[in-house]
Structures are given as C-alpha cells and as structure tokens.
CSV table of C-alpha atoms and ligand atoms in Angstrom, one decimal:
chain,number,residue,atom,x,y,z
A,192,UNK,CA,-24.4,22.5,11.4
A,193,UNK,CA,-26.5,19.5,10.3
A,194,UNK,CA,-24.5,16.4,9.6
A,195,UNK,CA,-25.7,13.3,7.8
A,196,UNK,CA,-24.5,9.9,8.9
A,197,UNK,CA,-23.4,9.0,5.4
A,198,UNK,CA,-21.4,12.2,5.1
A,199,UNK,CA,-19.6,11.7,8.4
A,200,UNK,CA,-18.9,8.1,7.6
A,201,UNK,CA,-17.3,9.0,4.3
A,202,UNK,CA,-15.2,11.7,6.0
A,203,UNK,CA,-14.0,9.2,8.6
A,204,UNK,CA,-13.3,6.6,6.0
A,205,UNK,CA,-11.2,9.1,4.1
A,206,UNK,CA,-9.2,10.2,7.1
A,207,UNK,CA,-8.7,6.5,8.2
A,208,UNK,CA,-7.6,5.7,4.6
A,209,UNK,CA,-5.0,8.5,4.6
A,210,UNK,CA,-3.7,7.4,8.0
A,211,UNK,CA,-3.4,3.7,7.1
A,212,UNK,CA,-2.0,4.4,3.7
A,213,UNK,CA,0.7,6.5,5.2
A,214,UNK,CA,1.5,4.1,8.1
A,215,UNK,CA,1.8,1.3,5.5
A,216,UNK,CA,4.1,3.3,3.3
A,217,UNK,CA,6.2,4.1,6.4
A,218,UNK,CA,6.7,0.3,6.8
A,219,UNK,CA,7.2,-0.6,3.2
A,220,UNK,CA,9.7,2.2,2.7
A,221,UNK,CA,11.7,0.9,5.7
A,222,UNK,CA,11.9,-2.5,3.9
A,223,UNK,CA,13.3,-0.8,0.8
A,224,UNK,CA,10.3,-1.7,-1.3
A,225,UNK,CA,9.6,1.7,-2.7
A,226,UNK,CA,11.7,3.8,-5.0
A,227,UNK,CA,12.1,7.6,-4.8
A,228,UNK,CA,11.5,10.3,-2.2
A,229,UNK,CA,8.4,10.2,0.0
A,230,UNK,CA,6.9,12.8,2.3
A,231,UNK,CA,4.2,11.5,4.6
A,232,UNK,CA,1.0,13.4,5.4
A,233,UNK,CA,-0.1,11.5,8.5
A,234,UNK,CA,-1.4,13.8,11.2
A,235,UNK,CA,-2.9,16.3,8.8
A,236,UNK,CA,-5.9,14.2,7.7
A,237,UNK,CA,-8.6,16.5,9.1
A,238,UNK,CA,-7.2,19.4,7.1
A,239,UNK,CA,-7.4,17.7,3.7
A,240,UNK,CA,-10.7,16.0,4.4
A,241,UNK,CA,-12.3,19.0,6.1
A,242,UNK,CA,-11.5,21.0,3.0
A,243,UNK,CA,-12.2,18.4,0.2
A,244,UNK,CA,-15.5,17.1,1.6
A,245,UNK,CA,-17.1,20.3,0.4
A,246,UNK,CA,-15.9,20.0,-3.2
A,247,UNK,CA,-17.6,18.6,-6.3
A,248,UNK,CA,-15.7,16.4,-8.7
A,249,UNK,CA,-15.1,19.4,-11.0
A,250,UNK,CA,-13.7,21.7,-8.3
A,251,UNK,CA,-10.0,21.7,-8.6
A,252,UNK,CA,-7.2,21.3,-6.1
A,253,UNK,CA,-3.4,21.7,-6.4
A,254,UNK,CA,-1.3,19.8,-3.9
A,255,UNK,CA,2.3,20.0,-2.6
A,256,UNK,CA,5.2,17.6,-2.2
A,257,UNK,CA,3.2,16.1,0.7
A,258,UNK,CA,0.3,15.1,-1.5
A,259,UNK,CA,-1.1,11.7,-0.6
A,260,UNK,CA,-3.7,13.1,1.8
A,261,UNK,CA,-5.0,15.6,-0.7
A,262,UNK,CA,-5.3,12.9,-3.4
A,263,UNK,CA,-7.2,10.6,-1.1
A,264,UNK,CA,-9.4,13.4,0.2
A,265,UNK,CA,-10.3,14.4,-3.4
A,266,UNK,CA,-11.2,10.8,-4.3
A,267,UNK,CA,-8.2,9.4,-6.1
A,268,UNK,CA,-8.2,5.6,-6.5
A,269,UNK,CA,-6.1,4.3,-3.7
A,270,UNK,CA,-4.9,1.2,-5.5
A,271,UNK,CA,-3.8,3.4,-8.5
A,272,UNK,CA,-1.9,5.6,-6.1
A,273,UNK,CA,-0.2,2.7,-4.5
A,274,UNK,CA,0.8,1.3,-7.9
A,275,UNK,CA,2.1,4.8,-8.8
A,276,UNK,CA,4.3,5.0,-5.7
A,277,UNK,CA,5.6,1.5,-6.4
A,278,UNK,CA,6.7,2.9,-9.8
A,279,UNK,CA,4.3,0.7,-11.8
A,280,UNK,CA,3.0,1.4,-15.3
A,281,UNK,CA,-0.4,0.6,-14.0
A,282,UNK,CA,-0.2,3.5,-11.6
A,283,UNK,CA,-2.4,6.6,-11.8
A,284,UNK,CA,0.3,8.4,-13.8
A,285,UNK,CA,1.8,5.3,-15.4
A,286,UNK,CA,4.6,5.2,-12.7
A,287,UNK,CA,6.1,8.4,-14.1
A,288,UNK,CA,5.2,10.6,-11.1
A,289,UNK,CA,5.9,8.5,-8.1
A,290,UNK,CA,4.9,9.8,-4.6
A,291,UNK,CA,5.6,13.4,-5.3
A,292,UNK,CA,3.7,13.9,-8.6
A,293,UNK,CA,0.4,12.2,-8.4
A,294,UNK,CA,-2.4,13.7,-10.4
A,295,UNK,CA,-5.9,12.7,-11.6
A,296,UNK,CA,-7.3,15.6,-13.6
A,297,UNK,CA,-10.5,13.6,-14.3
A,298,UNK,CA,-11.5,14.3,-10.7
A,299,UNK,CA,-10.1,17.8,-10.4
A,300,UNK,CA,-6.8,16.7,-8.7
A,301,UNK,CA,-4.4,18.8,-10.8
A,302,UNK,CA,-1.3,17.4,-9.2
A,303,UNK,CA,1.3,17.3,-6.5
A,304,UNK,CA,4.7,18.7,-7.2
A,305,UNK,CA,8.1,19.2,-5.6
A,306,UNK,CA,8.5,23.0,-6.1
A,307,UNK,CA,7.6,24.7,-2.9
A,308,UNK,CA,5.3,27.6,-3.6
A,309,UNK,CA,4.3,26.3,-7.1
A,310,UNK,CA,0.7,25.4,-6.1
A,311,UNK,CA,-0.7,28.9,-5.6
A,312,UNK,CA,0.0,30.2,-9.1
A,313,UNK,CA,-1.4,27.0,-10.6
A,314,UNK,CA,-4.6,27.3,-8.6
A,315,UNK,CA,-4.9,30.9,-9.8
A,316,UNK,CA,-4.6,29.7,-13.4
A,317,UNK,CA,-7.3,27.1,-12.8
A,318,UNK,CA,-9.5,29.7,-11.1
A,319,UNK,CA,-9.1,32.0,-14.2
A,320,UNK,CA,-10.3,29.0,-16.3
A,321,UNK,CA,-13.3,28.5,-14.0
A,322,UNK,CA,-14.2,32.2,-14.2
A,323,UNK,CA,-13.8,32.2,-18.0
A,324,UNK,CA,-16.1,29.2,-18.3
A,325,UNK,CA,-18.5,30.6,-15.8
A,326,UNK,CA,-19.1,27.1,-14.3
A,327,UNK,CA,-19.1,28.2,-10.7
A,328,UNK,CA,-16.2,26.0,-9.8
A,329,UNK,CA,-13.4,26.9,-7.4
A,330,UNK,CA,-9.7,26.1,-7.4
A,331,UNK,CA,-7.8,25.4,-4.2
A,332,UNK,CA,-4.0,25.6,-3.6
A,333,UNK,CA,-2.8,23.7,-0.6
A,334,UNK,CA,0.5,25.2,0.7
A,335,UNK,CA,2.6,24.7,3.8
A,336,UNK,CA,3.9,27.3,6.2
A,337,UNK,CA,7.2,27.2,4.3
A,338,UNK,CA,5.5,27.8,1.0
A,339,UNK,CA,3.8,30.9,2.5
A,340,UNK,CA,7.2,32.6,2.5
A,341,UNK,CA,7.7,32.1,-1.2
A,342,UNK,CA,7.3,35.0,-3.7
A,343,UNK,CA,5.2,32.9,-6.0
A,344,UNK,CA,2.6,32.6,-3.3
A,345,UNK,CA,2.5,36.3,-2.8
A,346,UNK,CA,2.3,37.0,-6.5
A,347,UNK,CA,-0.5,34.5,-6.8
A,348,UNK,CA,-2.5,36.0,-4.0
A,349,UNK,CA,-2.1,39.5,-5.4
A,350,UNK,CA,-3.1,38.4,-8.9
A,351,UNK,CA,-6.2,36.5,-7.6
A,352,UNK,CA,-7.3,39.6,-5.6
A,353,UNK,CA,-6.7,42.0,-8.5
A,354,UNK,CA,-8.4,40.0,-11.2
A,355,UNK,CA,-11.0,38.6,-8.8
A,356,UNK,CA,-11.1,34.9,-9.3
A,357,UNK,CA,-12.4,32.0,-7.1
A,358,UNK,CA,-9.0,30.8,-5.9
A,359,UNK,CA,-8.7,29.5,-2.4
A,360,UNK,CA,-5.4,29.5,-0.5
A,361,UNK,CA,-5.3,26.8,2.1
A,362,UNK,CA,-2.2,27.2,4.3
A,363,UNK,CA,-1.6,24.0,6.3
A,364,UNK,CA,0.7,25.2,9.1
A,365,UNK,CA,2.3,22.0,10.5
A,366,UNK,CA,4.9,24.3,12.1
A,367,UNK,CA,7.9,23.1,10.1
A,368,UNK,CA,9.4,23.9,6.8
A,369,UNK,CA,11.8,20.9,6.3
A,370,UNK,CA,13.8,21.2,9.6
A,371,UNK,CA,13.1,24.9,10.4
A,372,UNK,CA,10.3,25.8,12.9
A,373,UNK,CA,7.7,28.4,11.8
A,374,UNK,CA,8.8,30.7,14.7
A,375,UNK,CA,12.1,31.1,13.0
A,376,UNK,CA,10.8,31.4,9.5
A,377,UNK,CA,7.4,33.1,9.5
A,378,UNK,CA,7.1,36.8,10.2
A,379,UNK,CA,3.9,38.7,10.8
A,380,UNK,CA,3.7,37.3,14.4
A,381,UNK,CA,3.3,33.8,12.9
A,382,UNK,CA,-0.1,34.7,11.5
A,383,UNK,CA,-0.2,33.4,8.0
A,384,UNK,CA,-3.8,34.3,7.4
A,385,UNK,CA,-3.1,38.0,7.9
A,386,UNK,CA,-0.8,37.9,4.9
A,387,UNK,CA,-3.8,37.0,2.7
A,388,UNK,CA,-5.9,39.7,4.4
A,389,UNK,CA,-3.2,42.2,3.5
A,390,UNK,CA,-3.9,41.5,-0.2
A,391,UNK,CA,-7.5,42.4,0.4
A,392,UNK,CA,-9.1,39.0,0.6
A,393,UNK,CA,-11.1,37.5,3.5
A,394,UNK,CA,-9.2,34.9,5.5
A,395,UNK,CA,-10.3,32.4,8.1
A,396,UNK,CA,-8.4,30.3,10.8
A,397,UNK,CA,-9.2,26.9,12.1
A,398,UNK,CA,-7.9,23.9,14.0
A,399,UNK,CA,-6.6,21.7,11.2
A,400,UNK,CA,-6.5,18.7,13.6
A,401,UNK,CA,-10.3,18.9,14.1
A,402,UNK,CA,-12.4,17.8,11.2
A,403,UNK,CA,-15.5,19.7,12.5
A,404,UNK,CA,-13.7,23.0,13.0
A,405,UNK,CA,-12.1,22.8,9.5
A,406,UNK,CA,-15.2,21.6,7.8
A,407,UNK,CA,-17.5,24.3,9.3
A,408,UNK,CA,-15.0,27.1,8.7
A,409,UNK,CA,-14.6,26.0,5.1
A,410,UNK,CA,-18.4,26.1,4.7
A,411,UNK,CA,-18.3,29.8,5.6
A,412,UNK,CA,-15.3,30.4,3.3
A,413,UNK,CA,-16.9,28.6,0.4
A,414,UNK,CA,-20.2,30.4,0.8
A,415,UNK,CA,-18.3,33.6,0.4
A,416,UNK,CA,-16.2,32.5,-2.6
A,417,UNK,CA,-19.0,30.8,-4.5
A,418,UNK,CA,-21.4,33.8,-3.9
A,419,UNK,CA,-18.8,36.5,-4.8
A,420,UNK,CA,-16.3,34.7,-7.1
A,421,UNK,CA,-13.6,36.4,-5.0
A,422,UNK,CA,-10.5,34.7,-3.7
A,423,UNK,CA,-10.1,33.7,0.0
A,424,UNK,CA,-7.7,32.0,2.4
A,425,UNK,CA,-7.7,29.8,5.4
A,426,UNK,CA,-4.9,28.9,7.8
A,427,UNK,CA,-5.1,25.5,9.4
A,428,UNK,CA,-3.2,24.7,12.5
A,429,UNK,CA,-2.1,21.1,12.1
A,430,UNK,CA,0.7,18.6,12.8
A,431,UNK,CA,2.8,16.1,10.9
A,432,UNK,CA,3.6,12.9,12.7
A,433,UNK,CA,6.6,11.7,10.6
A,434,UNK,CA,9.7,13.5,9.5
A,435,UNK,CA,9.9,16.0,6.6
A,436,UNK,CA,10.8,13.1,4.3
A,437,UNK,CA,11.1,9.4,5.0
A,438,UNK,CA,14.5,8.8,6.5
A,439,UNK,CA,14.6,12.2,8.2
A,440,UNK,CA,16.2,11.6,11.7
A,441,UNK,CA,14.2,14.6,13.1
A,442,UNK,CA,16.9,16.0,15.4
A,443,UNK,CA,15.2,19.3,15.3
A,444,UNK,CA,12.2,18.1,17.2
A,445,UNK,CA,12.0,18.1,21.0
A,446,UNK,CA,12.2,14.8,22.8
A,447,UNK,CA,8.7,13.3,23.2
A,448,UNK,CA,7.1,15.9,20.9
A,449,UNK,CA,5.6,13.4,18.5
A,450,UNK,CA,4.3,11.2,21.3
A,451,UNK,CA,2.6,14.2,22.8
A,452,UNK,CA,1.1,15.2,19.4
A,453,UNK,CA,-0.2,11.7,18.8
A,454,UNK,CA,-1.8,11.9,22.2
A,455,UNK,CA,-3.3,15.3,22.1
A,456,UNK,CA,-3.6,16.4,18.4
A,457,UNK,CA,-4.5,13.2,16.6
A,458,UNK,CA,-7.2,14.0,14.1
A,459,UNK,CA,-8.8,10.5,14.3
A,460,UNK,CA,-8.9,10.5,18.1
A,461,UNK,CA,-10.3,14.0,18.1
A,462,UNK,CA,-13.0,13.0,15.6
A,463,UNK,CA,-13.9,9.9,17.6
A,464,UNK,CA,-14.1,11.9,20.8
A,465,UNK,CA,-16.4,14.6,19.4
A,466,UNK,CA,-19.9,14.8,20.7
A,467,UNK,CA,-21.2,15.1,17.1
A,468,UNK,CA,-19.5,11.8,16.2
A,469,UNK,CA,-20.8,10.1,19.3
A,470,UNK,CA,-24.3,11.3,18.5
A,471,UNK,CA,-24.1,9.4,15.2
A,472,UNK,CA,-22.0,6.4,15.8
A,473,UNK,CA,-20.9,3.8,18.4
A,474,UNK,CA,-17.2,3.0,18.3
A,475,UNK,CA,-17.9,-0.5,16.8
A,476,UNK,CA,-19.1,1.2,13.5
A,477,UNK,CA,-15.9,3.2,13.3
A,478,UNK,CA,-13.8,0.1,14.2
A,479,UNK,CA,-15.5,-1.7,11.3
A,480,UNK,CA,-14.5,1.1,8.9
A,481,UNK,CA,-10.9,0.8,10.2
A,482,UNK,CA,-11.0,-2.9,9.4
A,483,UNK,CA,-12.4,-2.4,5.9
A,484,UNK,CA,-9.7,0.2,5.2
A,485,UNK,CA,-7.0,-2.1,6.4
A,486,UNK,CA,-8.2,-4.8,4.0
A,487,UNK,CA,-8.2,-2.2,1.2
A,488,UNK,CA,-4.7,-1.1,1.9
A,489,UNK,CA,-3.4,-4.7,2.1
A,490,UNK,CA,-5.0,-5.4,-1.3
A,491,UNK,CA,-3.5,-2.2,-2.7
A,492,UNK,CA,0.0,-3.2,-1.6
A,493,UNK,CA,-0.5,-6.7,-2.9
A,494,UNK,CA,-1.6,-5.4,-6.3
A,495,UNK,CA,1.2,-2.8,-6.5
A,496,UNK,CA,3.8,-5.5,-5.9
A,497,UNK,CA,2.4,-7.6,-8.7
A,498,UNK,CA,1.7,-4.7,-11.1
A,499,UNK,CA,3.6,-4.3,-14.4
A,500,UNK,CA,6.8,-2.3,-14.2
A,501,UNK,CA,7.6,0.3,-17.0
A,502,UNK,CA,9.8,-0.9,-19.8
A,503,UNK,CA,12.6,1.4,-21.2
A,504,UNK,CA,10.8,1.4,-24.6
A,505,UNK,CA,8.0,3.4,-22.9
A,506,UNK,CA,10.3,6.3,-22.0
A,507,UNK,CA,9.3,8.6,-25.0
A,508,UNK,CA,5.5,8.0,-24.5
A,509,UNK,CA,3.5,11.1,-23.5
A,510,UNK,CA,6.4,13.4,-24.0
A,511,UNK,CA,4.7,15.5,-26.6
A,512,UNK,CA,1.1,16.6,-26.5
A,513,UNK,CA,-0.8,17.5,-29.6
A,514,UNK,CA,-3.6,20.1,-29.6
B,150,TPP,C1,11.4,26.3,-4.6
B,150,TPP,C2,11.9,25.3,-3.6
B,150,TPP,N1,12.7,25.7,-2.6
B,150,TPP,C3,13.1,24.8,-1.7
B,150,TPP,C4,12.8,23.4,-1.8
B,150,TPP,C5,13.2,22.4,-0.8
B,150,TPP,N2,12.1,22.1,0.1
B,150,TPP,C6,11.3,21.0,-0.2
B,150,TPP,S1,10.1,20.8,0.9
B,150,TPP,C7,10.6,22.2,1.7
B,150,TPP,C8,9.8,22.7,3.0
B,150,TPP,C9,8.4,23.0,2.7
B,150,TPP,O1,7.8,23.3,3.9
B,150,TPP,P1,6.2,23.6,4.0
B,150,TPP,O2,5.8,24.5,2.8
B,150,TPP,O3,5.9,24.1,5.3
B,150,TPP,O4,5.5,22.2,3.7
B,150,TPP,P2,5.6,20.9,4.6
B,150,TPP,O5,6.8,20.2,4.2
B,150,TPP,O6,5.6,21.4,6.0
B,150,TPP,O7,4.4,20.1,4.3
B,150,TPP,C10,11.7,22.8,1.1
B,150,TPP,C11,12.3,24.0,1.6
B,150,TPP,C12,11.9,23.1,-2.9
B,150,TPP,N3,11.5,21.8,-3.1
B,150,TPP,N4,11.5,24.0,-3.8
C-alpha cells in the first residue's frame, strides 16, 4: 500500500493524542479532579485510528462506554472533550454527557454510551439513513468482545444483512468484558468474526495493535462495503492498558501482564518500529509530534479547569426537541 508522509503523520498524531489524553486523565482522576465514571482506551489506539483514518467527515461512527479514542480518531475537538469530561458547560455536550456520552454529530461521531451492545443497532439505523439518502456513506459500530455476546448485536447484524445496508461492525477484542476474560465468555472458539460470517456478511481479522495491519485490512473491507452497499465486520485483536474503569484494582489480571503488554503490544512502539514508518520518518520527527501533543493536552486541562461550570438553572435546557 502507498502511504503519504502527511497521512502517516496525522495517524501518529492521533494515536499519540489518544495515549497522552488517557494518561493525563489517569493522573487527574487520581487527584479527584474529575467527576463521574471513566473507562480508559489506552492500548487500543491503532484500532480506532486504523479504522477512522479511512473515513470522511460524513461517515458515521457509534462508540461504546470506552469512547475517548473513537472520538479523537474521528476528529473531535480535544479541548472540547476535556471540558466535557470536567463537567463544564463549555464541553462538547455542554457538560451533560461527561466521559461516557461524548458526541459530535457535526463530524459523524454519533455518540458514546454506557449500554453494552447498544452501538450496533444505532449504526444500523444510521446505515439505513445513508442508504435512503444514497450518499455513499457508511456507519460503523465499535463494540467490545463483551458486547459481541449481546442479543442487540446479533439482531443488528441480522437486520443489516437482511435489508442490505452499509453498516460495519468493528469488534475490538481486548480480551476482557469488565473482569471476565474472553475465554470464559465468548463461544465459537473465541472467533468473533465468524459470528458475523454466520449472518452472511464478509468478515476480516486484523492485529488491532498494529496500525498498518488494521488500516490495510480496513481498506479491503471498505472497498467491499462501498462498492456493494452490504454490511461487513472486522475483529481487531487489541489490548487495554488500564482497568475496566478508573479505580478497578484489576485482580483478575496475571501478575506482570500489563508490563508485558506495554512491552510487546504497544501500538505506538509497534508503529515506530515498523519499516514503513522508518522509511518516512526519523525518530526526532515523531518525538516532535509527542511534544506538540503534550503541549496541547496541558492547554486542554488548563482550559477545562477554568471553564464555566453548569448552573442549576440550565437543567431543563435541551430536554425537548422540536421538529
Ligand atoms: C446492557 C448492559 N449490560 C451490562 C453492563 C455493565 N457493563 C459495562 S461495561 C461491561 C463490559 C463490556 O465489555 P466489552 O464489550 O468487551 O468492552 P470493553 O469494556 O472491553 O471495552 C459491562 C458488562 C452495561 N453497561 N450494559
């Protein structure tokens, strides 16, 4: 596959932004600065970015409870996200959503949400709209290995196959559903992609810690979906570096497991070590991106701390919509 320097730099910047955004949240949450419940995405950067780098602004994605990475990969404003997570009225959703409900429909990010398995039916709805409008857009549902066991996900895959809409089911298998390992919870010989195949759609598998593998596999998948308007699925083998939620003591993980994953399965290290990356960049150029991102995250936290908090008088705003 041909890669442009600009495209690769943008992909690296987005992955580095997700990583640093998450690491900073991990620190700020420990200080008690942030209200609400937070699920960190760090470790899964190559999955979100490898998928979303192919998308236009009007292609749509639906996220999960672990949504920050999907938001950043789709192009959400990072400062607006930070303000949202800090509960500010200046946040992307006026501070009403917090970490778990960030959305920006103006760029096709239809929202994160806390109901496991809710994303797939929403994406099918969005894909029906794309088909009705005939605009050639696709709708992607990100789901975890836990969500792949939900009835809603099966119903959505069946409907997408029957009514033939451009819905894409991205299963990010980070091997845990809360505290339960996939080997206890996922049947079909742990093969999630084969479930999609059973509904009659094409499915792919890729290493979700490797940007290039994910990106190239998604290129083939999207060629198929955009040329046929049919649904498809992909299973990405990935890892999460933090607990299920912030504060999770992670007693279900083997001793040293996360250290090993950070050593062997770190999406940013794998990207830097790739011969394709090394053909295009020296490490100084990528270090410079890391420094720019660090400054951006510092500024976002600073702005979020100072941003206006909601007032009780705002509570009834946006409750009703008029058509
Ligand atoms: C319908 C529903 N059932 C259960 C829960 C509780 N819950 C929250 S996250 C989660 C696990 C999700 O695992 P997975 O889909 O693999 O996503 P991951 O957390 O690994 O990103 C569960 C069971 C929920 N929020 N919604």
